Tab-separated table of C-alpha atoms in Angstrom:
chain	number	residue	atom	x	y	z
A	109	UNK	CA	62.832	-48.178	-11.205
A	110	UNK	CA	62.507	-45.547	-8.599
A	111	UNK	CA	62.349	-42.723	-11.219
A	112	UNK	CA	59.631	-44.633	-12.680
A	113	UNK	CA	58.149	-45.178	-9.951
A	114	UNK	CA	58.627	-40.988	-8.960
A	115	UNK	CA	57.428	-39.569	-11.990
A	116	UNK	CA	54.269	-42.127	-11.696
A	117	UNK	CA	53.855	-40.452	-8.246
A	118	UNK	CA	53.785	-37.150	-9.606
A	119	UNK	CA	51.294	-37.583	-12.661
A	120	UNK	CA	49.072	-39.096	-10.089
A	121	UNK	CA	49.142	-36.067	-7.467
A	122	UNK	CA	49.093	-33.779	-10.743
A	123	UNK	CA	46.056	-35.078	-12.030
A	124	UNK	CA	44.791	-34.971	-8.600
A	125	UNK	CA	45.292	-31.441	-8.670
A	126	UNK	CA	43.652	-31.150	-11.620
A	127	UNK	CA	40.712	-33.087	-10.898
A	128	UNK	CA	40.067	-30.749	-7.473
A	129	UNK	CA	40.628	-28.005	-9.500
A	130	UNK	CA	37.616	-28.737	-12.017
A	131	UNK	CA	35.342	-29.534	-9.032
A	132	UNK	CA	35.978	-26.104	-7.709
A	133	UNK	CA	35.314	-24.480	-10.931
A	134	UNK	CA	32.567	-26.742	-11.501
A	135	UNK	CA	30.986	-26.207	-7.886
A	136	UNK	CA	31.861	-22.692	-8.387
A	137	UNK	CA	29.727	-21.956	-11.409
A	138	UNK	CA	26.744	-24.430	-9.866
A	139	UNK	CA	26.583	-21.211	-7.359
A	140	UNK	CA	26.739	-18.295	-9.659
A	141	UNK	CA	23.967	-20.440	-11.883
A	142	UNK	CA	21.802	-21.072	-8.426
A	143	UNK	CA	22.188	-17.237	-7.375
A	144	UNK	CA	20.591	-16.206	-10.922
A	145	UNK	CA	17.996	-18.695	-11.115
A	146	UNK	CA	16.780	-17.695	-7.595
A	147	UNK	CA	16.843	-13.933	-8.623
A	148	UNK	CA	14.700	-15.192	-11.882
A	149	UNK	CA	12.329	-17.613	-9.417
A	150	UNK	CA	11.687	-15.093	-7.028
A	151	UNK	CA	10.404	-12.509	-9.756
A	152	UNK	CA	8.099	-14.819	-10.642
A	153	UNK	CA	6.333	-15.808	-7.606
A	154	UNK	CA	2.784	-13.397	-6.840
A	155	UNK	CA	3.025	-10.101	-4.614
A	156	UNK	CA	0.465	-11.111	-2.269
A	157	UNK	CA	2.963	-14.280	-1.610
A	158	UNK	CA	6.257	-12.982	-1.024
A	159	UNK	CA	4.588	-10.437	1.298
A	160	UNK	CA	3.960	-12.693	4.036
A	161	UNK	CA	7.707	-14.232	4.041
A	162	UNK	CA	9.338	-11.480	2.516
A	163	UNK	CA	12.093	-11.160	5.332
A	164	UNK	CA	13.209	-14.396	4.598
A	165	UNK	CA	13.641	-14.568	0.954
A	166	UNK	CA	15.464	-11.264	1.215
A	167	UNK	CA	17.451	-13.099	3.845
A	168	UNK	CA	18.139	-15.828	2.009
A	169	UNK	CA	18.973	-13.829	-1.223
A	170	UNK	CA	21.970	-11.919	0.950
A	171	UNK	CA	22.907	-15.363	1.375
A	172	UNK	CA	23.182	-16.711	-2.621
A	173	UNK	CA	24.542	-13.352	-3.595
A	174	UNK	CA	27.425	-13.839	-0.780
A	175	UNK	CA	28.225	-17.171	-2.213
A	176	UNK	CA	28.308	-16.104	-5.689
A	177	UNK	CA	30.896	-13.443	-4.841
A	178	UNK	CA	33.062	-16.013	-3.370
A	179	UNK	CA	32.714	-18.297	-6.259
A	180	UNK	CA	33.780	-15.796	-8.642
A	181	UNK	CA	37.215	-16.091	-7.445
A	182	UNK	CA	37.535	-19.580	-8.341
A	183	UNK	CA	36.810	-19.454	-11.629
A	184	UNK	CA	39.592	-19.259	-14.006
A	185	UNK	CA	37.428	-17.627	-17.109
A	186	UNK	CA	34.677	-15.284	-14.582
A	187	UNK	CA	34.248	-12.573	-17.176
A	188	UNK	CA	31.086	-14.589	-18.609
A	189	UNK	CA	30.053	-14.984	-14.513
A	190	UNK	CA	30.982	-12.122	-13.169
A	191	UNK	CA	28.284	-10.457	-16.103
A	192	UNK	CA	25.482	-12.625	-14.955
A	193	UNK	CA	25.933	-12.070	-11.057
A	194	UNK	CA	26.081	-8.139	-11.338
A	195	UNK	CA	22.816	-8.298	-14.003
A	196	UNK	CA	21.085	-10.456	-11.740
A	197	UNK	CA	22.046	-7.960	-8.668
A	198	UNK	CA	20.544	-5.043	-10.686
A	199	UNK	CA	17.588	-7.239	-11.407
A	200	UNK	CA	16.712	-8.120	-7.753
A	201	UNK	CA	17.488	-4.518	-6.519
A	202	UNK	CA	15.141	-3.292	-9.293
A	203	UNK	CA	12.389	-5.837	-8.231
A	204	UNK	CA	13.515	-5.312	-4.203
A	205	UNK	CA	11.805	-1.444	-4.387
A	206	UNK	CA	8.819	-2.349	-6.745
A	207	UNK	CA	8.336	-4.935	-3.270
A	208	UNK	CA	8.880	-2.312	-1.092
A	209	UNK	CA	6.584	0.481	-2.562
A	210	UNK	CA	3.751	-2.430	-3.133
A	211	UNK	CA	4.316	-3.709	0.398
A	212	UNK	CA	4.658	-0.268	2.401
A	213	UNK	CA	0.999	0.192	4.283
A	214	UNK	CA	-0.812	2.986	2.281
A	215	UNK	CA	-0.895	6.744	3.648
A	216	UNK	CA	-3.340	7.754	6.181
A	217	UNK	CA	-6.221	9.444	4.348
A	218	UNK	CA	-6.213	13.256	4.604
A	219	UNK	CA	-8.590	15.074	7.522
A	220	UNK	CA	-11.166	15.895	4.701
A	221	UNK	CA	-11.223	12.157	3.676
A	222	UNK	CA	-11.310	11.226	7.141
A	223	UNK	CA	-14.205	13.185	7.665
A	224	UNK	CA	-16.332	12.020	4.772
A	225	UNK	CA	-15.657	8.647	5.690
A	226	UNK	CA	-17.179	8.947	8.606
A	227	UNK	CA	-19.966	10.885	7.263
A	228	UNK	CA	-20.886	8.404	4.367
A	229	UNK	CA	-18.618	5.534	4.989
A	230	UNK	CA	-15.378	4.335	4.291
A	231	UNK	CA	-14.295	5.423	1.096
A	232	UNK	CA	-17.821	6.045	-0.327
A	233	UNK	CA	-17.039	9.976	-1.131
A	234	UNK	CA	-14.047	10.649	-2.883
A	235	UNK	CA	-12.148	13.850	-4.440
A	236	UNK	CA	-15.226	13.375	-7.278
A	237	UNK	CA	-18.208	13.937	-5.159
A	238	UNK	CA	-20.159	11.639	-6.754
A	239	UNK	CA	-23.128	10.194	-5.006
A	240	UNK	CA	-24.490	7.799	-7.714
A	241	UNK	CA	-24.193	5.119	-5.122
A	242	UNK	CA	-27.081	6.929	-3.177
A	243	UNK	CA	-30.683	5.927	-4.131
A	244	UNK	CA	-34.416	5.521	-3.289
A	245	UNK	CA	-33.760	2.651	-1.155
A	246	UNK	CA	-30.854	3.537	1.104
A	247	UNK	CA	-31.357	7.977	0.870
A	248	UNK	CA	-32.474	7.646	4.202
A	249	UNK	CA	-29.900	5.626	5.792
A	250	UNK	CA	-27.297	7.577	4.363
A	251	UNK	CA	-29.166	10.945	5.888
A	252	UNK	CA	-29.603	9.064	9.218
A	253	UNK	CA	-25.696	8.262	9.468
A	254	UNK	CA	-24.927	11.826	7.975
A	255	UNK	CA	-26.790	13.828	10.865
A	256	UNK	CA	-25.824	11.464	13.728
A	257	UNK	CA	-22.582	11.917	13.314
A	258	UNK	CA	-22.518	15.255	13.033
A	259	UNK	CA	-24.535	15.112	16.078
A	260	UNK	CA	-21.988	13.053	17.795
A	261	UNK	CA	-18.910	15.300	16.948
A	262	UNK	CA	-20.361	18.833	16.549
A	263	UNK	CA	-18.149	20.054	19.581
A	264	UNK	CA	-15.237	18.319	18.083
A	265	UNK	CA	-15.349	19.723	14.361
A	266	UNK	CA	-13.294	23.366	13.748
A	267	UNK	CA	-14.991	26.367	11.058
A	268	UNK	CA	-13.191	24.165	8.307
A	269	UNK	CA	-14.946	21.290	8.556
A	270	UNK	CA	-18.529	22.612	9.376
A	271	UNK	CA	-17.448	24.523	5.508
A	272	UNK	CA	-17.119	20.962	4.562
A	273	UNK	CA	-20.209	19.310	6.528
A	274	UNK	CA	-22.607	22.276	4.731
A	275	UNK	CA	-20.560	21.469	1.190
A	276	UNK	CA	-21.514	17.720	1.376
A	277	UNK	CA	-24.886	18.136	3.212
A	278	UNK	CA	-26.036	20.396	-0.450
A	279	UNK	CA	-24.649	17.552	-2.760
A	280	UNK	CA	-26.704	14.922	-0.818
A	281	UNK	CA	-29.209	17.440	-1.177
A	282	UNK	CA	-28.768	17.578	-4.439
A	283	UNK	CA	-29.191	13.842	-4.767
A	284	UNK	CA	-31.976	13.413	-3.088
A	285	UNK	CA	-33.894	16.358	-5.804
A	286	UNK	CA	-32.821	13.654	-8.159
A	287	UNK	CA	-33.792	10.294	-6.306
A	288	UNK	CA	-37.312	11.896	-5.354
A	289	UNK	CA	-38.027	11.097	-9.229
A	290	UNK	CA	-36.542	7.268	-8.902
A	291	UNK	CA	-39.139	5.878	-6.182
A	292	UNK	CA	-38.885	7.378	-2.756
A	293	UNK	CA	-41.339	6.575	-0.519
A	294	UNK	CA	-43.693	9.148	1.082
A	295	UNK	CA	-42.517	7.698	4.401
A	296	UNK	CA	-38.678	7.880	3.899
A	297	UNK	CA	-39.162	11.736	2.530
A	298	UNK	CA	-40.668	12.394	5.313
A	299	UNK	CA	-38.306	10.638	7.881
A	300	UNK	CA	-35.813	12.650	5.875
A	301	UNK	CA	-37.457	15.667	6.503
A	302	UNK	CA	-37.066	15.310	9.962
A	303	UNK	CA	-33.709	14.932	9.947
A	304	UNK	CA	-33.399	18.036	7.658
A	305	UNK	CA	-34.917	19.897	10.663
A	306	UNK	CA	-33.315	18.821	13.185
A	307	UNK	CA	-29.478	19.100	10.943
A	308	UNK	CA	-30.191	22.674	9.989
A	309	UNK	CA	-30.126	24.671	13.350
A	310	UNK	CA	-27.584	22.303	14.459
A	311	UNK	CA	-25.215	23.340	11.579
A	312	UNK	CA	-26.081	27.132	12.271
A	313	UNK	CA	-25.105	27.451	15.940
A	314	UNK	CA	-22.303	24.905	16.336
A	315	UNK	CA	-20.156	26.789	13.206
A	316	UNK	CA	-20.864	30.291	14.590
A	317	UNK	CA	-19.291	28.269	17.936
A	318	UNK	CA	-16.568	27.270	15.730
A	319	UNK	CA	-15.568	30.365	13.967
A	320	UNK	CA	-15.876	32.408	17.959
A	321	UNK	CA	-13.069	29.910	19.422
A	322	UNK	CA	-11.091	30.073	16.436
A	323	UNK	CA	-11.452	34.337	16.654
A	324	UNK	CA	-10.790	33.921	20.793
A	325	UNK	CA	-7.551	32.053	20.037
A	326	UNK	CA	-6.292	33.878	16.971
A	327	UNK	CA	-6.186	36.675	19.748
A	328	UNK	CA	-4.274	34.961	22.301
């Protein structure tokens, strides 16, 4: 009777065993399964989305891929596992520096750019030189903010950019031959004219300044 009663004892802590055993394997592959699918979630959620909580969902991905490491050792068959985890990692690295090169704040346009910007307006003059965007109705806007701010930063600007002032000052020029056909007013030409006046002297003196200081302290 107490044999019976033994080997009963034994089949019973046994199957126990057994039966912890396949919840660890079990539990184990739940977290390999949970660390792909977020990898596969995450790639599908927008740019603009994951950029405002992106230090958390990297966060928490450290986290799943942690756990699936660990669980790997508890399975009995992890060739099958061990496959998916290390694709998965390759995946999210992969999609990690496509996030970082969208997210990263874009370069700091060049002193040239910076100073047509200013001229024209963010952005409006590019490495094209096109000035289709300037026409009969806004020509003399665009000469009024052109000469001001040379006005306002003619002590500032070195021989280089008064070369670049005098190159964009002919292509708006050059516009203007072209909107005089398309319906400027008598009054704007002649507001424009003004300012034409009052730029050229202006341009003449202040580079002559420019290219004596730069002379002065190529000496030094």
């Amino acid at each position: 009777m107490k044999s019976i009663q033994l080997l009963s004892g034994i089949a019973l802590l046994v199957l126990g065993f057994t039966s912890c055993k396949d919840e660890k394997q079990e539990k184990a592959q739940k977290t390999v399964d949970s660390y792909v699918a977020y990898v596969d979630s995450v790639k599908n959620v927008a740019a603009e989305d994951l950029k405002a909580d992106w230090k958390s969902v990297d966060a928490e991905y450290d986290k799943r891929a942690q756990e699936a490491e660990l669980a790997l050792a508890d399975l009995k068959d992890k060739t099958a596992a061990t496959e998916k985890v290390n694709a998965s990692k390759i995946k999210y690295e992969e999609f990690k520096n496509e996030m970082t090169a969208v997210f990263a704040p874009p370069p700091a346009p060049s002193p040239k750019q910076q100073l047509r910007n200013a001229l024209f307006g963010e952005g409006k003059i590019g490495d094209d030189m096109s000035f289709a965007w300037v026409n009969a109705q806004n020509i003399h806007s665009v000469y009024q903010q052109f000469v001001h701010t040379v006005e306002n930063n003619k002590d500032n600007y070195s021989r280089e950019d008064w070369d670049e002032v005098k190159l964009l000052y002919e292509a708006l020029d050059s516009r203007k031959n072209t909107v005089e056909k398309e319906g400027l007013t008598a009054e704007d030409n002649r507001k424009i004219a003004g300012l034409k006046i009052k730029f050229a002297p202006m341009y003449t003196v202040n580079r002559m300044g420019a290219k004596s200081e730069e002379n002065k302290e190529a000496k030094k």
